[in-house]
PDB file of C-alpha atoms in Angstrom:
ATOM      1  CA  MET N   7       6.705 -16.294  -7.260  1.00  0.00           C
ATOM      2  CA  THR N   8       6.717 -12.577  -6.446  1.00  0.00           C
ATOM      3  CA  THR N   9       4.281 -11.669  -3.690  1.00  0.00           C
ATOM      4  CA  ILE N  10       2.873  -8.172  -3.451  1.00  0.00           C
ATOM      5  CA  GLY N  11       1.002  -7.263  -0.323  1.00  0.00           C
ATOM      6  CA  TYR N  12      -1.468  -4.446  -0.682  1.00  0.00           C
ATOM      7  CA  ILE N  13      -2.763  -2.042   1.906  1.00  0.00           C
ATOM      8  CA  VAL N  14      -5.934  -0.082   1.239  1.00  0.00           C
ATOM      9  CA  GLY N  15      -6.033   3.122   3.280  1.00  0.00           C
ATOM     10  CA  SER N  16      -9.811   3.169   3.539  1.00  0.00           C
ATOM     11  CA  LEU N  17     -12.179   1.108   5.641  1.00  0.00           C
ATOM     12  CA  SER N  18     -15.136   1.892   3.395  1.00  0.00           C
ATOM     13  CA  SER N  19     -16.928  -1.085   1.858  1.00  0.00           C
ATOM     14  CA  THR N  20     -17.267   0.965  -1.334  1.00  0.00           C
ATOM     15  CA  SER N  21     -13.662   2.204  -1.446  1.00  0.00           C
ATOM     16  CA  ILE N  22     -12.563   3.196  -4.935  1.00  0.00           C
ATOM     17  CA  ASN N  23      -8.984   2.542  -3.851  1.00  0.00           C
ATOM     18  CA  ARG N  24      -9.882  -1.069  -3.021  1.00  0.00           C
ATOM     19  CA  ALA N  25     -11.506  -1.367  -6.457  1.00  0.00           C
ATOM     20  CA  LEU N  26      -8.342   0.074  -8.011  1.00  0.00           C
ATOM     21  CA  VAL N  27      -6.015  -2.411  -6.300  1.00  0.00           C
ATOM     22  CA  GLU N  28      -8.279  -5.338  -7.109  1.00  0.00           C
ATOM     23  CA  ALA N  29      -8.261  -4.224 -10.759  1.00  0.00           C
ATOM     24  CA  ILE N  30      -4.460  -3.929 -10.729  1.00  0.00           C
ATOM     25  CA  ALA N  31      -4.203  -7.436  -9.258  1.00  0.00           C
ATOM     26  CA  LYS N  32      -6.136  -8.748 -12.256  1.00  0.00           C
ATOM     27  CA  LEU N  33      -3.425  -7.270 -14.502  1.00  0.00           C
ATOM     28  CA  ALA N  34      -0.658  -9.184 -12.720  1.00  0.00           C
ATOM     29  CA  PRO N  35       1.461 -11.357 -14.976  1.00  0.00           C
ATOM     30  CA  GLU N  36       2.045 -15.021 -14.255  1.00  0.00           C
ATOM     31  CA  GLY N  37       4.348 -15.399 -11.286  1.00  0.00           C
ATOM     32  CA  VAL N  38       3.027 -12.348  -9.429  1.00  0.00           C
ATOM     33  CA  GLU N  39       0.557 -12.862  -6.606  1.00  0.00           C
ATOM     34  CA  PHE N  40      -1.356 -10.221  -4.645  1.00  0.00           C
ATOM     35  CA  THR N  41      -2.442 -10.582  -1.030  1.00  0.00           C
ATOM     36  CA  GLU N  42      -4.217  -8.077   1.187  1.00  0.00           C
ATOM     37  CA  ILE N  43      -2.565  -6.737   4.318  1.00  0.00           C
ATOM     38  CA  SER N  44      -5.582  -5.565   6.257  1.00  0.00           C
ATOM     39  CA  ILE N  45      -5.586  -2.577   8.599  1.00  0.00           C
ATOM     40  CA  ARG N  46      -9.227  -3.012   9.641  1.00  0.00           C
ATOM     41  CA  ASP N  47      -8.708  -4.701  13.013  1.00  0.00           C
ATOM     42  CA  LEU N  48      -5.730  -2.742  14.307  1.00  0.00           C
ATOM     43  CA  PRO N  49      -6.394  -0.969  17.621  1.00  0.00           C
ATOM     44  CA  PHE N  50      -5.522   2.705  17.968  1.00  0.00           C
ATOM     45  CA  TYR N  51      -1.811   2.891  18.634  1.00  0.00           C
ATOM     46  CA  SER N  52      -0.841   3.622  22.229  1.00  0.00           C
ATOM     47  CA  GLU N  53       2.454   2.958  23.934  1.00  0.00           C
ATOM     48  CA  ASP N  54       0.363   1.561  26.777  1.00  0.00           C
ATOM     49  CA  LEU N  55      -0.490  -1.454  24.586  1.00  0.00           C
ATOM     50  CA  GLU N  56       3.115  -2.378  23.889  1.00  0.00           C
ATOM     51  CA  ALA N  57       3.573  -4.326  27.135  1.00  0.00           C
ATOM     52  CA  GLU N  58       1.090  -6.870  25.793  1.00  0.00           C
ATOM     53  CA  PHE N  59       1.606  -6.308  22.069  1.00  0.00           C
ATOM     54  CA  PRO N  60      -1.734  -6.851  20.300  1.00  0.00           C
ATOM     55  CA  GLN N  61      -1.946  -9.951  18.129  1.00  0.00           C
ATOM     56  CA  GLU N  62      -3.528  -7.852  15.353  1.00  0.00           C
ATOM     57  CA  ALA N  63      -0.431  -5.652  15.267  1.00  0.00           C
ATOM     58  CA  THR N  64       1.895  -8.667  15.300  1.00  0.00           C
ATOM     59  CA  ASP N  65      -0.056 -10.193  12.404  1.00  0.00           C
ATOM     60  CA  PHE N  66       0.089  -6.888  10.497  1.00  0.00           C
ATOM     61  CA  LYS N  67       3.860  -6.628  10.945  1.00  0.00           C
ATOM     62  CA  ARG N  68       4.399 -10.266   9.908  1.00  0.00           C
ATOM     63  CA  ALA N  69       2.246  -9.752   6.804  1.00  0.00           C
ATOM     64  CA  ILE N  70       4.426  -6.820   5.697  1.00  0.00           C
ATOM     65  CA  GLU N  71       7.602  -8.755   6.374  1.00  0.00           C
ATOM     66  CA  SER N  72       6.380 -11.876   4.533  1.00  0.00           C
ATOM     67  CA  VAL N  73       5.825 -10.231   1.125  1.00  0.00           C
ATOM     68  CA  ASP N  74       8.355  -9.128  -1.478  1.00  0.00           C
ATOM     69  CA  GLY N  75       6.848  -5.660  -1.878  1.00  0.00           C
ATOM     70  CA  VAL N  76       3.926  -3.560  -0.648  1.00  0.00           C
ATOM     71  CA  LEU N  77       1.486  -1.583  -2.790  1.00  0.00           C
ATOM     72  CA  ILE N  78      -0.274   1.117  -0.787  1.00  0.00           C
ATOM     73  CA  ALA N  79      -3.500   2.586  -2.185  1.00  0.00           C
ATOM     74  CA  THR N  80      -4.337   5.746  -0.308  1.00  0.00           C
ATOM     75  CA  PRO N  81      -7.335   7.997  -0.502  1.00  0.00           C
ATOM     76  CA  GLU N  82      -6.799  11.657   0.274  1.00  0.00           C
ATOM     77  CA  TYR N  83      -8.520  13.019   3.366  1.00  0.00           C
ATOM     78  CA  SER N  84      -8.068  16.734   4.066  1.00  0.00           C
ATOM     79  CA  ARG N  85      -4.926  16.847   1.868  1.00  0.00           C
ATOM     80  CA  SER N  86      -3.232  13.952   3.681  1.00  0.00           C
ATOM     81  CA  ILE N  87      -3.500  10.232   4.339  1.00  0.00           C
ATOM     82  CA  PRO N  88      -6.403   8.793   6.356  1.00  0.00           C
ATOM     83  CA  GLY N  89      -5.907   8.441  10.100  1.00  0.00           C
ATOM     84  CA  VAL N  90      -6.456   4.669   9.952  1.00  0.00           C
ATOM     85  CA  LEU N  91      -3.552   4.375   7.549  1.00  0.00           C
ATOM     86  CA  LYS N  92      -1.243   6.460   9.743  1.00  0.00           C
ATOM     87  CA  ASN N  93      -2.297   4.354  12.727  1.00  0.00           C
ATOM     88  CA  ALA N  94      -1.301   1.198  10.852  1.00  0.00           C
ATOM     89  CA  PHE N  95       2.076   2.671   9.988  1.00  0.00           C
ATOM     90  CA  ASP N  96       2.654   3.592  13.623  1.00  0.00           C
ATOM     91  CA  TRP N  97       2.126  -0.065  14.585  1.00  0.00           C
ATOM     92  CA  SER N  98       4.559  -1.129  11.846  1.00  0.00           C
ATOM     93  CA  THR N  99       7.388   0.683  13.663  1.00  0.00           C
ATOM     94  CA  ARG N 100       6.903  -0.930  17.063  1.00  0.00           C
ATOM     95  CA  PRO N 101       8.498  -2.144  19.181  1.00  0.00           C
ATOM     96  CA  TYR N 102      11.138   0.565  18.872  1.00  0.00           C
ATOM     97  CA  GLY N 103      13.877  -0.359  16.413  1.00  0.00           C
ATOM     98  CA  ASN N 104      11.776  -2.995  14.639  1.00  0.00           C
ATOM     99  CA  MET N 105      10.413  -1.233  11.540  1.00  0.00           C
ATOM    100  CA  SER N 106       8.600  -3.622   9.224  1.00  0.00           C
ATOM    101  CA  PHE N 107       9.092  -1.417   6.147  1.00  0.00           C
ATOM    102  CA  ASN N 108      12.887  -1.179   6.535  1.00  0.00           C
ATOM    103  CA  GLY N 109      14.336  -1.953   3.078  1.00  0.00           C
ATOM    104  CA  LYS N 110      10.937  -3.069   1.759  1.00  0.00           C
ATOM    105  CA  PRO N 111      10.039  -2.092  -1.836  1.00  0.00           C
ATOM    106  CA  VAL N 112       6.902   0.078  -1.738  1.00  0.00           C
ATOM    107  CA  ALA N 113       4.697   1.520  -4.481  1.00  0.00           C
ATOM    108  CA  ILE N 114       2.145   4.222  -3.740  1.00  0.00           C
ATOM    109  CA  ILE N 115      -1.022   4.780  -5.735  1.00  0.00           C
ATOM    110  CA  GLY N 116      -4.367   6.403  -5.144  1.00  0.00           C
ATOM    111  CA  ALA N 117      -7.649   7.245  -6.787  1.00  0.00           C
ATOM    112  CA  SER N 118     -10.159  10.010  -6.275  1.00  0.00           C
ATOM    113  CA  GLY N 119     -12.767  11.820  -8.284  1.00  0.00           C
ATOM    114  CA  GLY N 120     -10.771  15.053  -8.361  1.00  0.00           C
ATOM    115  CA  PRO N 121      -8.370  16.181 -11.082  1.00  0.00           C
ATOM    116  CA  ILE N 122      -5.264  16.136  -8.842  1.00  0.00           C
ATOM    117  CA  SER N 123      -6.347  12.789  -7.462  1.00  0.00           C
ATOM    118  CA  THR N 124      -4.363  11.903  -4.333  1.00  0.00           C
ATOM    119  CA  ALA N 125      -1.227  13.957  -5.016  1.00  0.00           C
ATOM    120  CA  ALA N 126      -1.013  15.622  -1.576  1.00  0.00           C
ATOM    121  CA  ALA N 127      -1.680  12.382   0.316  1.00  0.00           C
ATOM    122  CA  GLN N 128       0.926  10.566  -1.731  1.00  0.00           C
ATOM    123  CA  GLN N 129       3.514  13.249  -1.001  1.00  0.00           C
ATOM    124  CA  HIS N 130       2.894  12.852   2.731  1.00  0.00           C
ATOM    125  CA  LEU N 131       3.050   9.081   2.410  1.00  0.00           C
ATOM    126  CA  ARG N 132       6.386   9.283   0.568  1.00  0.00           C
ATOM    127  CA  ALA N 133       7.795  11.293   3.474  1.00  0.00           C
ATOM    128  CA  ILE N 134       6.553   8.708   5.983  1.00  0.00           C
ATOM    129  CA  MET N 135       7.947   5.799   3.971  1.00  0.00           C
ATOM    130  CA  GLY N 136      11.283   7.620   3.626  1.00  0.00           C
ATOM    131  CA  HIS N 137      11.492   7.837   7.403  1.00  0.00           C
ATOM    132  CA  PHE N 138      10.825   4.091   7.573  1.00  0.00           C
ATOM    133  CA  ASN N 139      13.734   3.445   5.165  1.00  0.00           C
ATOM    134  CA  ALA N 140      11.412   1.818   2.622  1.00  0.00           C
ATOM    135  CA  VAL N 141      12.559   1.633  -0.998  1.00  0.00           C
ATOM    136  CA  VAL N 142       9.805   3.730  -2.582  1.00  0.00           C
ATOM    137  CA  MET N 143       9.165   3.585  -6.325  1.00  0.00           C
ATOM    138  CA  GLY N 144       9.602   7.097  -7.697  1.00  0.00           C
ATOM    139  CA  GLN N 145       8.256   6.677 -11.209  1.00  0.00           C
ATOM    140  CA  PRO N 146       5.741   6.268 -12.567  1.00  0.00           C
ATOM    141  CA  GLU N 147       3.523   8.033 -10.067  1.00  0.00           C
ATOM    142  CA  GLY N 148       0.030   6.580  -9.753  1.00  0.00           C
ATOM    143  CA  MET N 149      -2.577   9.304  -9.362  1.00  0.00           C
ATOM    144  CA  ILE N 150      -5.791   8.006 -10.870  1.00  0.00           C
ATOM    145  CA  GLN N 151      -8.815  10.209 -11.465  1.00  0.00           C
ATOM    146  CA  MET N 152     -11.704   7.813 -10.959  1.00  0.00           C
ATOM    147  CA  ALA N 153     -14.437   8.460 -13.487  1.00  0.00           C
ATOM    148  CA  PRO N 154     -17.756   6.612 -13.341  1.00  0.00           C
ATOM    149  CA  GLY N 155     -17.395   3.238 -15.045  1.00  0.00           C
ATOM    150  CA  LEU N 156     -13.571   3.286 -15.175  1.00  0.00           C
ATOM    151  CA  ILE N 157     -13.597   0.012 -13.215  1.00  0.00           C
ATOM    152  CA  ASP N 158     -16.513  -2.324 -13.791  1.00  0.00           C
ATOM    153  CA  ALA N 159     -18.206  -4.571 -11.223  1.00  0.00           C
ATOM    154  CA  ASP N 160     -15.821  -7.425 -12.091  1.00  0.00           C
ATOM    155  CA  ARG N 161     -12.800  -5.176 -11.389  1.00  0.00           C
ATOM    156  CA  ASN N 162     -11.828  -4.761 -15.019  1.00  0.00           C
ATOM    157  CA  ILE N 163     -10.354  -1.471 -16.246  1.00  0.00           C
ATOM    158  CA  THR N 164     -12.636  -0.249 -19.032  1.00  0.00           C
ATOM    159  CA  ASN N 165     -10.342   2.458 -20.447  1.00  0.00           C
ATOM    160  CA  ASP N 166      -7.507   1.187 -22.659  1.00  0.00           C
ATOM    161  CA  GLY N 167      -5.134   4.031 -21.759  1.00  0.00           C
ATOM    162  CA  THR N 168      -5.659   3.539 -18.027  1.00  0.00           C
ATOM    163  CA  ARG N 169      -5.219  -0.228 -18.353  1.00  0.00           C
ATOM    164  CA  GLU N 170      -1.953   0.293 -20.280  1.00  0.00           C
ATOM    165  CA  PHE N 171      -0.716   2.784 -17.674  1.00  0.00           C
ATOM    166  CA  LEU N 172      -1.550   0.472 -14.759  1.00  0.00           C
ATOM    167  CA  THR N 173       0.119  -2.468 -16.509  1.00  0.00           C
ATOM    168  CA  ALA N 174       3.281  -0.380 -16.966  1.00  0.00           C
ATOM    169  CA  TYR N 175       3.018   0.800 -13.344  1.00  0.00           C
ATOM    170  CA  LEU N 176       2.833  -2.790 -12.101  1.00  0.00           C
ATOM    171  CA  THR N 177       5.729  -3.818 -14.366  1.00  0.00           C
ATOM    172  CA  ALA N 178       7.847  -0.988 -12.935  1.00  0.00           C
ATOM    173  CA  PHE N 179       7.040  -2.103  -9.394  1.00  0.00           C
ATOM    174  CA  VAL N 180       7.898  -5.742 -10.087  1.00  0.00           C
ATOM    175  CA  THR N 181      11.180  -4.544 -11.625  1.00  0.00           C
ATOM    176  CA  LEU N 182      11.941  -2.548  -8.455  1.00  0.00           C
ATOM    177  CA  ILE N 183      11.205  -5.594  -6.292  1.00  0.00           C
ATOM    178  CA  GLU N 184      13.530  -7.736  -8.414  1.00  0.00           C
ATOM    179  CA  ARG N 185      16.262  -5.073  -8.278  1.00  0.00           C
ATOM    180  CA  VAL N 186      16.047  -4.888  -4.468  1.00  0.00           C
ATOM    181  CA  GLU N 187      16.121  -8.697  -4.156  1.00  0.00           C
ATOM    182  CA  LYS N 188      19.144  -8.885  -6.457  1.00  0.00           C
ATOM    183  CA  ALA N 189      20.997  -6.251  -4.411  1.00  0.00           C
ATOM    184  CA  ARG N 190      20.387  -8.279  -1.231  1.00  0.00           C
ATOM    185  CA  ALA N 191      21.724 -11.496  -2.764  1.00  0.00           C
TER     186      ALA N 191
END
């Protein structure tokens, strides 16, 4: 079984990025399981909290470490990633020298209504993940322009071309995960 943890960089109950990841999970082939790694309950990072490391942060770190790969769906806020997502990543690096993403296969995707989708946010996120020594999937890039009705209420992709692209995207990510696991063996 290949386990993919997913992080949604939005806290919104109507997040299109959550809808996107849930739709991708429905495309998963047999033997691939998706599980959410929530950022909702993480406190704001402060070095002052490290003396009594918050359980929410410990749980977040363990969730990252327990999966084979992490899919991050980021919205774009002001041409970058949301603050809640950056906060989560800051917790993933603590305590010093204990980075949860070190060597972890990561895929980045995002959806927005605009024509360039989440390109700027994804570029920033790639830089952050590079610093964390994550193994980031380079291609294909996943910048989805979310049109009304592209994902239905049951989290099905209604456009054949988008469904084919997302299936190929997921296949590429699973291949990266397998390649990383093989290299470690």
